[in-house]
Amino acid sequence: NELYLNIQPQYDAEQRIVGAEALLRWNSKELGEVSPVEFIPLAEQSGSIHNIGMWVFEEAFTLVQEWSEKYGIENVPPLAVNLSAKQVQHPDFCKNLEVLLEKKPFERGLIHFELTESLLLESEVESIERLRKLSNLGFFLAIDDFGTGYSCLGYLNKLPIDKIKIDKSFTFQITEDSRQASIVETIISMAKSLNMKIIAEGVETEAQMQYLLQHGCFEFQGFYFSKPVSTQEYQGMFELQLNNINDY
């Protein structure tokens, strides 16, 4: 009972919340706050990532179910959860997910699974089929940290990818490094040509946001807009936004 979720909102060009990402955190009684960079690889090595991942799914599914009941499905921004190769490769992945879905009925499109490029490269035929099943169940698939790994362009045709997420390492330097900026522009252009949505993470300045807007990226995530917050604080943020919309 030491794990918990933080939520980082995602915004559009009008600085309205259009989605969010669920981020796993660990507050250890012995060690204090432990970075995911430290404990996630250990969880993958030990095999405990599957159980941890299912806990994250249950928490995320519960949140969107509760928000849908309270605010209406049409008013709830989608929530992204991360999916690792080790989770997908687990033999009980689909079975346990189906059991969980029976317990937590909700609009599947409100959950976006974020896949890393390494997941696509490590996945065998069986894992690819499991990812297709997620899409067939109504979940959205997004490629996280796009451009940081080896090329996974071949998988863009093999899988029903809905969104590409520009990695923060590119976003961070787009106003200072012309080569990084060119990579970002290429990713945006490719996503558009494939009819995929595009979002940039790691947006920290007005200049970065304006550059992305000028080149066709209209969704953002980063400290310029909001740091990760508690689930309660996030709920209050989009509830305030919803109330402001209803006032007009």
Coordinates of C-alpha atoms in Angstrom, one line a residue:
N1 CA 0.0 0.0 0.0
E2 CA 2.9 2.4 -0.6
L3 CA 2.2 2.9 -4.3
Y4 CA 0.0 5.8 -5.6
L5 CA -0.8 7.7 -8.7
N6 CA 0.0 11.3 -9.7
I7 CA -1.7 12.9 -12.7
Q8 CA -0.1 15.3 -15.2
P9 CA -2.7 17.2 -17.2
Q10 CA -2.4 17.6 -21.0
Y11 CA -3.5 20.8 -22.7
D12 CA -4.5 22.2 -26.1
A13 CA -3.6 25.6 -27.7
E14 CA -6.3 27.3 -25.6
Q15 CA -4.7 25.9 -22.5
R16 CA -7.7 23.7 -21.8
I17 CA -7.3 20.2 -20.3
V18 CA -7.8 17.7 -23.0
G19 CA -6.3 14.6 -21.3
A20 CA -3.8 13.5 -18.7
E21 CA -1.2 10.9 -17.9
A22 CA -1.2 8.6 -14.8
L23 CA 2.2 8.5 -13.3
L24 CA 3.2 5.8 -10.8
R25 CA 4.9 6.8 -7.6
W26 CA 6.3 5.0 -4.6
N27 CA 6.5 6.4 -1.1
S28 CA 8.4 3.8 0.9
K29 CA 8.2 3.8 4.7
E30 CA 11.9 2.8 4.8
L31 CA 13.3 4.7 1.8
G32 CA 11.0 7.7 1.4
E33 CA 10.1 8.7 -2.1
V34 CA 11.7 6.4 -4.6
S35 CA 12.0 7.5 -8.3
P36 CA 10.2 5.4 -10.9
V37 CA 13.5 5.5 -12.8
E38 CA 14.9 3.3 -10.0
F39 CA 12.1 1.0 -9.1
I40 CA 10.4 0.3 -12.5
P41 CA 13.5 -1.4 -13.9
L42 CA 13.8 -3.5 -10.7
A43 CA 10.1 -4.4 -10.9
E44 CA 10.6 -5.6 -14.5
Q45 CA 13.7 -7.6 -13.6
S46 CA 11.9 -9.3 -10.7
G47 CA 8.7 -10.0 -12.6
S48 CA 6.5 -8.0 -10.2
I49 CA 5.8 -5.4 -12.9
H50 CA 2.8 -7.5 -14.1
N51 CA 1.0 -7.2 -10.7
I52 CA 2.0 -3.6 -10.3
G53 CA 0.8 -2.9 -13.8
M54 CA -2.6 -4.5 -13.1
W55 CA -2.9 -2.4 -9.9
V56 CA -2.2 0.8 -12.0
F57 CA -4.9 -0.3 -14.5
E58 CA -7.4 -0.9 -11.7
E59 CA -6.7 2.5 -10.2
A60 CA -7.0 4.3 -13.6
F61 CA -10.1 2.4 -14.6
T62 CA -11.7 3.2 -11.3
L63 CA -10.9 6.9 -11.7
V64 CA -12.4 7.2 -15.2
Q65 CA -15.4 5.2 -14.1
E66 CA -16.1 7.5 -11.1
W67 CA -15.5 10.6 -13.2
S68 CA -17.8 9.4 -15.9
E69 CA -20.6 8.8 -13.4
K70 CA -20.1 12.2 -11.8
Y71 CA -19.5 14.4 -14.8
G72 CA -20.8 12.5 -17.8
I73 CA -18.7 10.4 -20.2
E74 CA -18.6 13.3 -22.8
N75 CA -16.9 15.6 -20.2
V76 CA -14.1 13.3 -19.0
P77 CA -10.7 13.9 -20.5
P78 CA -8.9 10.6 -21.5
L79 CA -6.4 9.2 -19.1
A80 CA -3.1 7.7 -20.4
V81 CA -1.4 4.8 -18.6
N82 CA 2.0 3.4 -19.5
L83 CA 2.4 -0.2 -20.7
S84 CA 5.8 -2.0 -20.6
A85 CA 7.0 -4.9 -22.8
K86 CA 7.2 -7.1 -19.8
Q87 CA 3.5 -6.6 -19.0
V88 CA 2.4 -7.4 -22.5
Q89 CA 4.6 -10.5 -22.7
H90 CA 3.2 -11.9 -19.5
P91 CA 1.1 -15.0 -20.3
D92 CA -1.8 -13.9 -18.1
F93 CA -1.9 -10.3 -19.4
C94 CA -5.1 -10.6 -21.5
K95 CA -6.9 -12.9 -19.1
N96 CA -6.2 -10.6 -16.1
L97 CA -7.2 -7.6 -18.1
E98 CA -10.5 -9.1 -19.1
V99 CA -11.3 -10.0 -15.5
L100 CA -10.6 -6.5 -14.5
L101 CA -12.8 -5.1 -17.3
E102 CA -15.7 -7.2 -16.0
K103 CA -15.3 -5.5 -12.6
K104 CA -14.9 -2.0 -14.0
P105 CA -17.3 -1.1 -16.8
F106 CA -16.4 2.2 -18.4
E107 CA -16.0 3.9 -21.8
R108 CA -12.8 2.2 -23.2
G109 CA -11.9 5.3 -25.3
L110 CA -11.2 7.1 -22.0
I111 CA -8.1 5.0 -21.5
H112 CA -5.0 5.5 -23.7
F113 CA -2.2 3.0 -23.4
E114 CA 1.2 4.5 -24.0
L115 CA 3.7 2.1 -25.5
T116 CA 7.5 2.8 -25.7
E117 CA 9.4 2.2 -28.9
S118 CA 11.4 -0.5 -27.1
L119 CA 8.1 -2.4 -26.4
L120 CA 7.4 -2.5 -30.1
L121 CA 10.9 -3.7 -30.9
E122 CA 10.9 -6.4 -28.2
S123 CA 7.4 -7.6 -29.0
E124 CA 7.0 -10.9 -30.8
V125 CA 4.0 -11.9 -32.9
E126 CA 2.0 -13.0 -29.9
S127 CA 2.6 -9.6 -28.1
I128 CA 1.6 -7.7 -31.3
E129 CA -1.7 -9.6 -31.3
R130 CA -2.3 -8.7 -27.7
L131 CA -1.8 -5.0 -28.5
R132 CA -4.2 -5.3 -31.4
K133 CA -6.7 -6.9 -29.0
L134 CA -6.4 -3.8 -26.8
S135 CA -7.4 -1.6 -29.8
N136 CA -10.2 -4.0 -30.7
L137 CA -11.5 -3.6 -27.2
G138 CA -11.8 0.1 -27.8
F139 CA -8.6 1.4 -26.1
F140 CA -6.4 4.0 -27.8
L141 CA -2.8 3.3 -28.4
A142 CA -0.1 5.9 -28.3
I143 CA 3.7 5.7 -28.9
D144 CA 5.5 7.4 -26.0
D145 CA 9.0 9.0 -26.2
F146 CA 8.8 8.8 -30.0
G147 CA 12.2 9.2 -31.7
T148 CA 14.4 8.1 -28.8
G149 CA 14.8 4.5 -29.7
Y150 CA 15.6 2.6 -32.8
S151 CA 13.2 3.0 -35.7
C152 CA 9.8 1.5 -35.2
L153 CA 8.3 2.9 -38.3
G154 CA 7.4 -0.5 -39.6
Y155 CA 5.1 -1.0 -36.6
L156 CA 3.1 2.1 -37.5
N157 CA 1.4 0.0 -40.2
K158 CA 1.3 -3.2 -38.2
L159 CA -0.5 -1.7 -35.2
P160 CA -3.5 0.7 -35.0
I161 CA -1.5 3.5 -33.4
D162 CA -3.7 6.6 -32.6
K163 CA -1.2 9.1 -31.3
I164 CA 2.5 9.9 -31.3
K165 CA 4.1 11.6 -28.3
I166 CA 7.2 13.7 -29.0
D167 CA 9.9 13.0 -26.4
K168 CA 10.8 15.8 -24.1
S169 CA 14.5 15.5 -25.1
F170 CA 13.5 17.0 -28.5
T171 CA 11.0 19.5 -27.1
F172 CA 13.6 20.9 -24.7
Q173 CA 15.9 22.1 -27.4
I174 CA 13.6 23.0 -30.3
T175 CA 14.2 26.8 -29.9
E176 CA 18.0 26.4 -29.6
D177 CA 19.0 23.5 -31.7
S178 CA 18.0 23.6 -35.4
R179 CA 18.7 19.8 -35.8
Q180 CA 16.4 18.9 -33.0
A181 CA 13.8 21.3 -34.3
S182 CA 14.0 19.6 -37.7
I183 CA 13.4 16.2 -36.1
V184 CA 10.3 17.6 -34.3
E185 CA 9.0 19.1 -37.5
T186 CA 9.5 15.7 -39.3
I187 CA 7.7 13.8 -36.6
I188 CA 4.8 16.2 -36.8
S189 CA 4.6 16.0 -40.5
M190 CA 4.7 12.2 -40.5
A191 CA 2.0 12.0 -37.8
K192 CA -0.3 14.2 -39.9
S193 CA 0.3 12.2 -43.1
L194 CA -0.7 9.1 -41.2
N195 CA -3.8 10.7 -39.7
M196 CA -2.4 10.3 -36.2
K197 CA -2.8 12.7 -33.3
I198 CA 0.4 14.4 -32.0
I199 CA 1.3 15.6 -28.5
A200 CA 4.6 17.1 -27.2
E201 CA 5.8 16.3 -23.7
G202 CA 8.3 18.3 -21.7
V203 CA 7.0 21.7 -22.7
E204 CA 8.5 24.2 -20.2
T205 CA 8.4 27.6 -21.9
E206 CA 6.1 29.9 -23.9
A207 CA 8.6 29.8 -26.8
Q208 CA 8.5 26.1 -27.0
M209 CA 4.7 26.0 -27.1
Q210 CA 4.6 28.7 -29.8
Y211 CA 7.1 26.9 -31.9
L212 CA 5.1 23.7 -31.7
L213 CA 1.9 25.6 -32.5
Q214 CA 3.5 27.1 -35.6
H215 CA 4.5 23.7 -36.9
G216 CA 1.2 22.0 -36.3
C217 CA 1.4 20.4 -32.8
F218 CA -1.7 21.4 -30.8
E219 CA -1.5 19.3 -27.6
F220 CA 1.1 19.7 -24.9
Q221 CA 2.3 18.2 -21.6
G222 CA 4.9 19.8 -19.3
F223 CA 5.7 22.1 -16.4
Y224 CA 4.8 25.2 -18.4
F225 CA 1.2 24.1 -18.0
S226 CA 1.2 21.9 -14.8
K227 CA 3.5 19.6 -12.8
P228 CA 2.1 16.2 -11.9
V229 CA -0.5 16.6 -9.1
S230 CA -2.6 14.3 -6.9
T231 CA -5.7 12.6 -8.3
Q232 CA -7.9 14.8 -6.1
E233 CA -6.1 18.0 -7.3
Y234 CA -6.4 17.0 -10.9
Q235 CA -10.1 16.3 -10.5
G236 CA -10.6 19.7 -9.1
M237 CA -8.8 21.3 -12.0
F238 CA -10.9 19.7 -14.7
E239 CA -14.1 20.2 -12.6
L240 CA -13.3 23.9 -12.4
Q241 CA -12.7 24.0 -16.2
L242 CA -16.1 22.2 -16.7
N243 CA -17.9 24.6 -14.5
N244 CA -16.4 27.6 -16.3
I245 CA -17.5 26.2 -19.6
N246 CA -21.0 25.6 -18.3
D247 CA -21.2 29.2 -17.1
Y248 CA -21.1 30.6 -20.6

